[in-house]
Coordinates of C-alpha atoms and ligand atoms in Angstrom, one line a residue:
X1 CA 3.7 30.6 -164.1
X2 CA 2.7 33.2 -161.7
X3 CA 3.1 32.4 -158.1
X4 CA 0.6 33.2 -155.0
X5 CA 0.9 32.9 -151.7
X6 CA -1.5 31.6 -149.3
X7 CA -1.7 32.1 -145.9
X8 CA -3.8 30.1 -143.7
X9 CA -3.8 27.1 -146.9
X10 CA -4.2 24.1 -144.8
X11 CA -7.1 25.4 -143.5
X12 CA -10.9 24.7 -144.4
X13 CA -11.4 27.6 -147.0
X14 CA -8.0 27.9 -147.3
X15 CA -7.3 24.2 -148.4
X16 CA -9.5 24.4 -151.7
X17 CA -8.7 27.7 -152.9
X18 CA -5.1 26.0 -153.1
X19 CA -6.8 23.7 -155.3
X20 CA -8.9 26.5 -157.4
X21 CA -5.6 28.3 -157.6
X22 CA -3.6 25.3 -158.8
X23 CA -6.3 24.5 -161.1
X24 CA -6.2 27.5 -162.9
X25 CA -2.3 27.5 -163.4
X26 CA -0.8 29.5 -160.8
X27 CA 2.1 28.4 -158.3
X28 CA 0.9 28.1 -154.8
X29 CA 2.9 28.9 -152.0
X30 CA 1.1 27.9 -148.4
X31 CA 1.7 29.3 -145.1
X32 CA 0.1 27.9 -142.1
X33 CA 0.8 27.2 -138.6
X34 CA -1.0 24.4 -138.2
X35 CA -2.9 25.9 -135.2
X36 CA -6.3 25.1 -136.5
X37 CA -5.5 22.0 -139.4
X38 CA -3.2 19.1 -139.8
X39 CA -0.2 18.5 -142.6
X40 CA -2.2 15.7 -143.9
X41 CA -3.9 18.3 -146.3
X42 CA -1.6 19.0 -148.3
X43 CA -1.8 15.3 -149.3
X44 CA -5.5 15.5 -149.8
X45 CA -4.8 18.5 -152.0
X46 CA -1.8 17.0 -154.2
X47 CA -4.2 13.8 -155.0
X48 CA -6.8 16.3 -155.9
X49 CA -4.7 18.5 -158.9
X50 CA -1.6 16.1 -158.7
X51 CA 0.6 19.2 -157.2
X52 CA 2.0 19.7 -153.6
X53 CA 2.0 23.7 -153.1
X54 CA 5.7 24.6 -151.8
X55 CA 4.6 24.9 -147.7
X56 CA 6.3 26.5 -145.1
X57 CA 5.2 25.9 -141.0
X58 CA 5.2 29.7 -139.9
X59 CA 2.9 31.8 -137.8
X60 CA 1.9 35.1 -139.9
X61 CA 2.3 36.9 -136.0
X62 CA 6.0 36.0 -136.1
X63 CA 7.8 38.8 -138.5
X64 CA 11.1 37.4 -138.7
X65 CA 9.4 34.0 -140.0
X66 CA 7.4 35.3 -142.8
X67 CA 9.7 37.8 -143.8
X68 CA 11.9 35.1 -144.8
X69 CA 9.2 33.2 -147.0
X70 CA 8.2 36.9 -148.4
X71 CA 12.4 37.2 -149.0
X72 CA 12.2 33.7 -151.2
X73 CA 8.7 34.5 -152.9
X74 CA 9.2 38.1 -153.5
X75 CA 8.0 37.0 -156.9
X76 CA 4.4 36.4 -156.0
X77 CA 1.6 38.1 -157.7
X78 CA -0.7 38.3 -154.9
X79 CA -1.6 37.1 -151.4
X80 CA -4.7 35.5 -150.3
X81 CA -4.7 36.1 -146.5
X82 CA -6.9 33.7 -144.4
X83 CA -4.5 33.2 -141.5
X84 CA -6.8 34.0 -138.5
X85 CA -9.1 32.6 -135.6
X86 CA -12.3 32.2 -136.3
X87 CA -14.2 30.8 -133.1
X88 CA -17.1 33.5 -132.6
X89 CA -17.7 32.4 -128.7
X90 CA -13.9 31.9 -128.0
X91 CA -13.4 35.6 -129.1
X92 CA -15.5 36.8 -127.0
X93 CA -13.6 35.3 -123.7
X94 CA -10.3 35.8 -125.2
X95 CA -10.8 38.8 -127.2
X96 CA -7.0 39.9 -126.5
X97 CA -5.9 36.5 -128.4
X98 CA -8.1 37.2 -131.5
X99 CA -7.0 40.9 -131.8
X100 CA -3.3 39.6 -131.5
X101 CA -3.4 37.3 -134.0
X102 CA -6.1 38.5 -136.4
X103 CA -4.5 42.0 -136.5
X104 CA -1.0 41.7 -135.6
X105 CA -0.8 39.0 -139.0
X106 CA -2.3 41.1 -141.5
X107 CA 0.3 44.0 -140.4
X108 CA 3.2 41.6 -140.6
X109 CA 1.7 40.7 -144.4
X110 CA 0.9 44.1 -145.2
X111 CA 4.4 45.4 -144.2
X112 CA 5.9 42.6 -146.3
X113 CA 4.1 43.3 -149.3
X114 CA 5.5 47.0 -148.7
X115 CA 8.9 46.2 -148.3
X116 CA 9.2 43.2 -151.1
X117 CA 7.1 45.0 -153.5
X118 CA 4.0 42.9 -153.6
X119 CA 1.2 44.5 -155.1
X120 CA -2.3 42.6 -154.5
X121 CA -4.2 41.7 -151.6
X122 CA -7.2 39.2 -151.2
X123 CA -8.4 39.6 -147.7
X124 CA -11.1 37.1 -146.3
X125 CA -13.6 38.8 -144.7
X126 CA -16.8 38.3 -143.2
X127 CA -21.0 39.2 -143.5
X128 CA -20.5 39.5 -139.8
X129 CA -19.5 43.0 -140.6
X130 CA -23.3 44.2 -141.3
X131 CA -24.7 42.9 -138.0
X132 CA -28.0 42.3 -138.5
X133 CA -28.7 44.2 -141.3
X134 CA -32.7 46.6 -141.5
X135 CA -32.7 45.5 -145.1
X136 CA -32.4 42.6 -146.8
X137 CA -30.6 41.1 -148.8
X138 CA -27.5 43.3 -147.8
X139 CA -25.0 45.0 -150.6
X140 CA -21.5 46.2 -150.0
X141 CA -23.3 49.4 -148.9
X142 CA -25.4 48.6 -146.6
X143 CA -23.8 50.1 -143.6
X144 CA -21.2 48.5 -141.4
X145 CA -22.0 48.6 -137.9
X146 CA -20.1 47.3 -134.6
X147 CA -19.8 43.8 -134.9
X148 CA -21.5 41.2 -131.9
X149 CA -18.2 39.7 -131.1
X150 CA -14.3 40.9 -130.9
X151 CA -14.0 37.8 -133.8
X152 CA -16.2 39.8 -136.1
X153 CA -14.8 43.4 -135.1
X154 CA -11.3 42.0 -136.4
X155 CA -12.5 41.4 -139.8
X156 CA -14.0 45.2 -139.8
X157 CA -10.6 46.3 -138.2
X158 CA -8.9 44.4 -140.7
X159 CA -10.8 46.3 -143.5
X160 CA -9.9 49.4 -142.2
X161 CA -6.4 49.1 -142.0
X162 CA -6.2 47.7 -145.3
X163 CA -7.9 50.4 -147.0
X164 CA -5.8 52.8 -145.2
X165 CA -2.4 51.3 -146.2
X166 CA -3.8 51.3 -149.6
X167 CA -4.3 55.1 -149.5
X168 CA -0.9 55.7 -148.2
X169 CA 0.8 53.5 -151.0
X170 CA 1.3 54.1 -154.9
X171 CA 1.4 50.4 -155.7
X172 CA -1.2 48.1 -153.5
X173 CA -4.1 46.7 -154.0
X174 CA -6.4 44.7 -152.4
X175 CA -10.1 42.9 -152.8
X176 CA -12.1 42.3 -149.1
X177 CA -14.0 39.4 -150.1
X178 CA -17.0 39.2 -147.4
X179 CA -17.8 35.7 -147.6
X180 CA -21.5 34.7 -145.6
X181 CA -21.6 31.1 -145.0
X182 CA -19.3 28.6 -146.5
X183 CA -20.2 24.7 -146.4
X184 CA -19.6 21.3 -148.1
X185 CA -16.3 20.2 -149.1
X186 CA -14.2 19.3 -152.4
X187 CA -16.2 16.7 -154.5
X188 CA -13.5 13.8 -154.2
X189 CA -13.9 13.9 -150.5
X190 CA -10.0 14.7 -150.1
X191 CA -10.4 18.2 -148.4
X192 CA -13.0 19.3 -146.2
X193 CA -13.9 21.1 -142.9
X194 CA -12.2 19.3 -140.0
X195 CA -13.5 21.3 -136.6
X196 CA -10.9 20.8 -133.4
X197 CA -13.3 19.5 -130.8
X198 CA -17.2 20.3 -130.8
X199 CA -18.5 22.0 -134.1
X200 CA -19.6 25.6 -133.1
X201 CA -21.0 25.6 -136.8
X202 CA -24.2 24.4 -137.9
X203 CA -23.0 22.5 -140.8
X204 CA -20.3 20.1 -139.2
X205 CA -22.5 19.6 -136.4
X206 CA -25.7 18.0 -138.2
X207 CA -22.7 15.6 -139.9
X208 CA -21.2 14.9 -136.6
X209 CA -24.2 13.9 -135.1
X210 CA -25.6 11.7 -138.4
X211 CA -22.2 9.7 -138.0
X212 CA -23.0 8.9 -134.5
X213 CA -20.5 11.5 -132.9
X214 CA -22.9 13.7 -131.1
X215 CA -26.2 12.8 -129.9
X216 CA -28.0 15.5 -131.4
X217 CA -28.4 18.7 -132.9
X218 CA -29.7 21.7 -131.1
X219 CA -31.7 24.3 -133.5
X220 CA -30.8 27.6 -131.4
X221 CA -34.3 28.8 -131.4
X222 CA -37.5 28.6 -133.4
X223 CA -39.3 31.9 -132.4
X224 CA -37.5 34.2 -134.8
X225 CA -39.3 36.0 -137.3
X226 CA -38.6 33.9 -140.2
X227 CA -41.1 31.6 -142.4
X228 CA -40.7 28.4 -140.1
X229 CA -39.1 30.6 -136.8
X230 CA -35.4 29.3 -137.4
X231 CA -32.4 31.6 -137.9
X232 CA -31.7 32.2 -141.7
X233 CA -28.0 32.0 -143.3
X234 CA -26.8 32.5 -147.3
X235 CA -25.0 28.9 -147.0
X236 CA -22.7 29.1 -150.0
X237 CA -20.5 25.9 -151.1
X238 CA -16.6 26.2 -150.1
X239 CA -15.9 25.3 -154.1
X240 CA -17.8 28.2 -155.3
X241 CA -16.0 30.7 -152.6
X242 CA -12.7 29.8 -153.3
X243 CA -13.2 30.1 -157.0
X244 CA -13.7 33.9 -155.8
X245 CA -10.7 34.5 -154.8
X246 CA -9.2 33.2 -158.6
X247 CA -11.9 35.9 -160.1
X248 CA -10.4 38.4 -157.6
X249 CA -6.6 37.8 -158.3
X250 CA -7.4 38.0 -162.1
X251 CA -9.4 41.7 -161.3
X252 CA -6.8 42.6 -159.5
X253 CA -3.6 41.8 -162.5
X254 CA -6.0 43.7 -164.4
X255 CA -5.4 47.2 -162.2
X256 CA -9.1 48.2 -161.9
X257 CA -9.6 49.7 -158.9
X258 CA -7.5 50.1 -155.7
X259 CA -9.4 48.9 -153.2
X260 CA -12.5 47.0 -153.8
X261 CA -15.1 44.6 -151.5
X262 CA -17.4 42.1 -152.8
X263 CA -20.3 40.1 -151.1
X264 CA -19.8 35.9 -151.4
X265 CA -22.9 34.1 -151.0
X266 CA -25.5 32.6 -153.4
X267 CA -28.2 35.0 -152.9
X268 CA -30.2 32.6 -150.9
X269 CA -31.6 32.3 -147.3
X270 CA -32.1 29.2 -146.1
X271 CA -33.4 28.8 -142.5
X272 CA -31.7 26.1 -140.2
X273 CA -35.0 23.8 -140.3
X274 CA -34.6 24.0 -144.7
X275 CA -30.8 23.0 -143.9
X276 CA -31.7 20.0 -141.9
X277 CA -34.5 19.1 -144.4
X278 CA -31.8 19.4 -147.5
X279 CA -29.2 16.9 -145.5
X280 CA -31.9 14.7 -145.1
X281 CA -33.1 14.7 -148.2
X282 CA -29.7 14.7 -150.1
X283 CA -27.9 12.2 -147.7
X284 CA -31.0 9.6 -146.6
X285 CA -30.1 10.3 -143.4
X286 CA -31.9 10.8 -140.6
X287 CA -30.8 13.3 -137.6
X288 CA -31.4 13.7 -133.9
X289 CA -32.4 17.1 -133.3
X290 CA -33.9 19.1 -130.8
X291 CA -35.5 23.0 -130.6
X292 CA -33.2 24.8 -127.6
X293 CA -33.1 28.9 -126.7
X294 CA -31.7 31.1 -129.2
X295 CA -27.4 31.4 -129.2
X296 CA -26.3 34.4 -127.8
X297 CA -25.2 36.9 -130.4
X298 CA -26.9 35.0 -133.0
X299 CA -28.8 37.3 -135.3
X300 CA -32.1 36.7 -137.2
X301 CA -31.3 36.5 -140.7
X302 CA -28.7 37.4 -143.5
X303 CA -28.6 36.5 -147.0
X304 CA -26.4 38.5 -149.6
X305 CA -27.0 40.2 -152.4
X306 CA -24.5 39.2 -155.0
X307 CA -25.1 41.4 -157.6
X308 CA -21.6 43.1 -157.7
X309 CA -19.6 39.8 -157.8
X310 CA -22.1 38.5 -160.7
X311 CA -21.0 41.5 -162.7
X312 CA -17.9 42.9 -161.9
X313 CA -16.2 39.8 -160.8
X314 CA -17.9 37.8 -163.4
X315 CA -18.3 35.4 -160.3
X316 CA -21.3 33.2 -159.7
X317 CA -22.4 30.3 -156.9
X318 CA -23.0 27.3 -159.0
X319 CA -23.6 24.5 -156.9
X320 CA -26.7 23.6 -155.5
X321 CA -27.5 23.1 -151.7
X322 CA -28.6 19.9 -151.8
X323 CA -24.9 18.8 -153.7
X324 CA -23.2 20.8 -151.1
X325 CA -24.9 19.4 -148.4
X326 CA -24.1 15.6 -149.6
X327 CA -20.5 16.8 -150.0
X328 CA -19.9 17.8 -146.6
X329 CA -21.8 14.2 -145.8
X330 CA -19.2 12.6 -148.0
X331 CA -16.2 14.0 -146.4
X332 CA -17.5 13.2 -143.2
X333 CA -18.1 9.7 -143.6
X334 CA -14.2 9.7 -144.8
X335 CA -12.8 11.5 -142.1
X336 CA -10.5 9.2 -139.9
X337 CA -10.6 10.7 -136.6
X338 CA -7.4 8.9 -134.5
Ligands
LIG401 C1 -20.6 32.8 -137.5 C2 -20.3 34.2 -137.7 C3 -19.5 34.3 -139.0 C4 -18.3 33.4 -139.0 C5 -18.8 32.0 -138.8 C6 -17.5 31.2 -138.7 C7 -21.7 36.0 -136.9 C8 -22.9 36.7 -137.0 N1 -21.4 35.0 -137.8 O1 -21.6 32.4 -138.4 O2 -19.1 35.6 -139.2 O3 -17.6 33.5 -140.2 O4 -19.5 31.9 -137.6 O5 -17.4 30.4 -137.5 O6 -20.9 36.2 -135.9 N2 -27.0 26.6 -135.4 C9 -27.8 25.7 -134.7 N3 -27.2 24.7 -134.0 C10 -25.8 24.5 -134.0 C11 -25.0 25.4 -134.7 C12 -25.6 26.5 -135.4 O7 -29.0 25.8 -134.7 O8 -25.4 23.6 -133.4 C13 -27.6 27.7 -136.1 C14 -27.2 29.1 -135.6 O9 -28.0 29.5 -134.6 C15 -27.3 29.9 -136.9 C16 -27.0 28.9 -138.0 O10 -27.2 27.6 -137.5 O11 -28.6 30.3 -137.0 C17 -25.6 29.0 -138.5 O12 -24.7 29.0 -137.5 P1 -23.1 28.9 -137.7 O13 -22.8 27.8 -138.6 O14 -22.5 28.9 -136.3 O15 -22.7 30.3 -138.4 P2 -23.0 31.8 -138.0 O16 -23.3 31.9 -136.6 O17 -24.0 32.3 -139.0

């Protein structure tokens, strides 16, 4: 069985690519520090595929930790490296926390899979990289600019410094998946997204407030120049994502291409009225909402063009938004907040 290890795997992508990853027969080992997600997953995950990955409670900023899980699993095939913040607005007041952590941990994995001989990478990264983008929908050339927030210049830090080590190193490889916006949650409702504190995303929000935990939504603005004036996101189900990173470990076995970044959306826009319109629709729920000023740093619109993953990957989005939607509706109404 080949083995992969998975940092950030309690977390909400990380979680179900576990599951996609355990589905399609590899070994799963799981770091996490359990900053940002509780142990409890891994139960949700083992009733889901019957299998509790091996876990170990390390930070990926702490060298001598992970060198010691690397040590054990020298054996892996790849790493999938989600281990990060991801707050957009808490970057930007503590930008000296999110380059610590986002950068310092992918040295610490990078230098591992040097010294223990590891040879593929999947890095999660982020559509945040284009900014807002003159032409749409956006391909893995559209040009990479300065991203709004320290967060987002991470990821395109990140990218650089992988593609780099790659250059200076016979044996790596790596795959920069740039993911646009993941919702929903696992179809048995035994993994999902579980926010610390108030949602800063749009998706655990309008749940949060149909279940009677917030009073209601605010739309951030609904004068941009979109079709009904709301913001416009490619809102791709967390399922379909983490399949990607399967499709990318297999590319990678396969010794294509060093270094290699794909787009991971649907293809889609859908504008933040059309959102609250599909949870409606999907759920027979109605929600609170209200029109406020735009978000700071929010851009207009981005949807992806998905082109590359459809053929090279062999990758596709599948479900719909409306089953995504009532997925992330579902896991919500099972979450037991103590
Ligand atoms: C942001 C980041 C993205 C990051 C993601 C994870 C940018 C450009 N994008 O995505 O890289 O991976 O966060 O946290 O930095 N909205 C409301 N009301 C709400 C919440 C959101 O109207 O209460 C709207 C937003 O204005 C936006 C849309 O919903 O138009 C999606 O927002 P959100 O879910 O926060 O994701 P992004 O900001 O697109």
């Amino acid at each position: 069985m080949q083995k992969v290890i998975i940092t950030g795997g309690t977390g909400y992508i990380g979680s179900h690519t576990v599951v996609e990853f355990q589905n399609a027969g590899f070994e799963v080992v799981v770091i996490d520090n359990l900053s940002n997600s509780i142990i409890e997953v891994l139960d949700g995950i083992e009733k889901i595929t019957g299998i509790r990955p091996i876990f170990y409670q390390v930070d990926v900023t702490e060298q001598k930790d992970l060198e010691i899980v690397f040590q054990k699993h020298g054996d892996a095939v790849a790493i999938i490296h989600f281990a990060a913040y991801k707050a957009v607005g808490e970057s930007v007041q503590e930008p000296l926390k999110y380059y610590h952590n986002n950068i310092q941990g992918l040295l610490n994995v990078l230098s591992n899979m040097l010294k223990y001989d590891i040879p593929n990478l999947v890095f999660s990264s982020s559509c945040t990289v284009y900014g807002q983008p003159d032409k749409l929908p956006v391909t893995e050339d559209t040009p990479v600019v300065k991203p709004e927030s320290p967060y987002g210049n991470t990821k395109k830090i990140n990218e650089e410094i992988i593609d780099d080590t790659i250059n200076s190193s016979e044996n790596l490889c790596a795959i920069s998946l740039r993911y646009f916006n993941p919702i929903g949650a696992h179809t048995s409702a035994y993994i999902g997204e579980l926010p610390l504190g108030v949602p800063d995303n749009l998706l655990p929000y309008i749940t949060q407030t149909a279940i009677g935990l917030r009073k209601e939504l605010s739309v951030f603005g609904d004068n941009y120049n979109t079709p009904d004036g709301t913001a416009i996101r490619d809102y791709i189900n967390v399922c379909d994502l983490a399949k990607a990173h399967v499709f990318a470990v297999k590319r990678l076995l396969n010794n294509v291409l060093k270094y290699e970044i794909f787009n991971i959306g649907t293809g889609k826009g859908s504008s933040v009225m059309e959102i609250i319109k599909a949870f409606e629709t999907s759920t027979g729920q109605k929600l609170n909402y209200k029109i406020v000023d735009r978000r700071a740093g929010d851009i207009e619109q981005v949807w992806a063009d998905t082109s590359k993953a459809n053929k090279v990957l062999g990758w596709k989005a599948e479900v719909s938004l409306d089953e995504t939607v009532k997925s992330a509706w579902e896991w919500e109404k099972k979450v037991k907040r103590d």
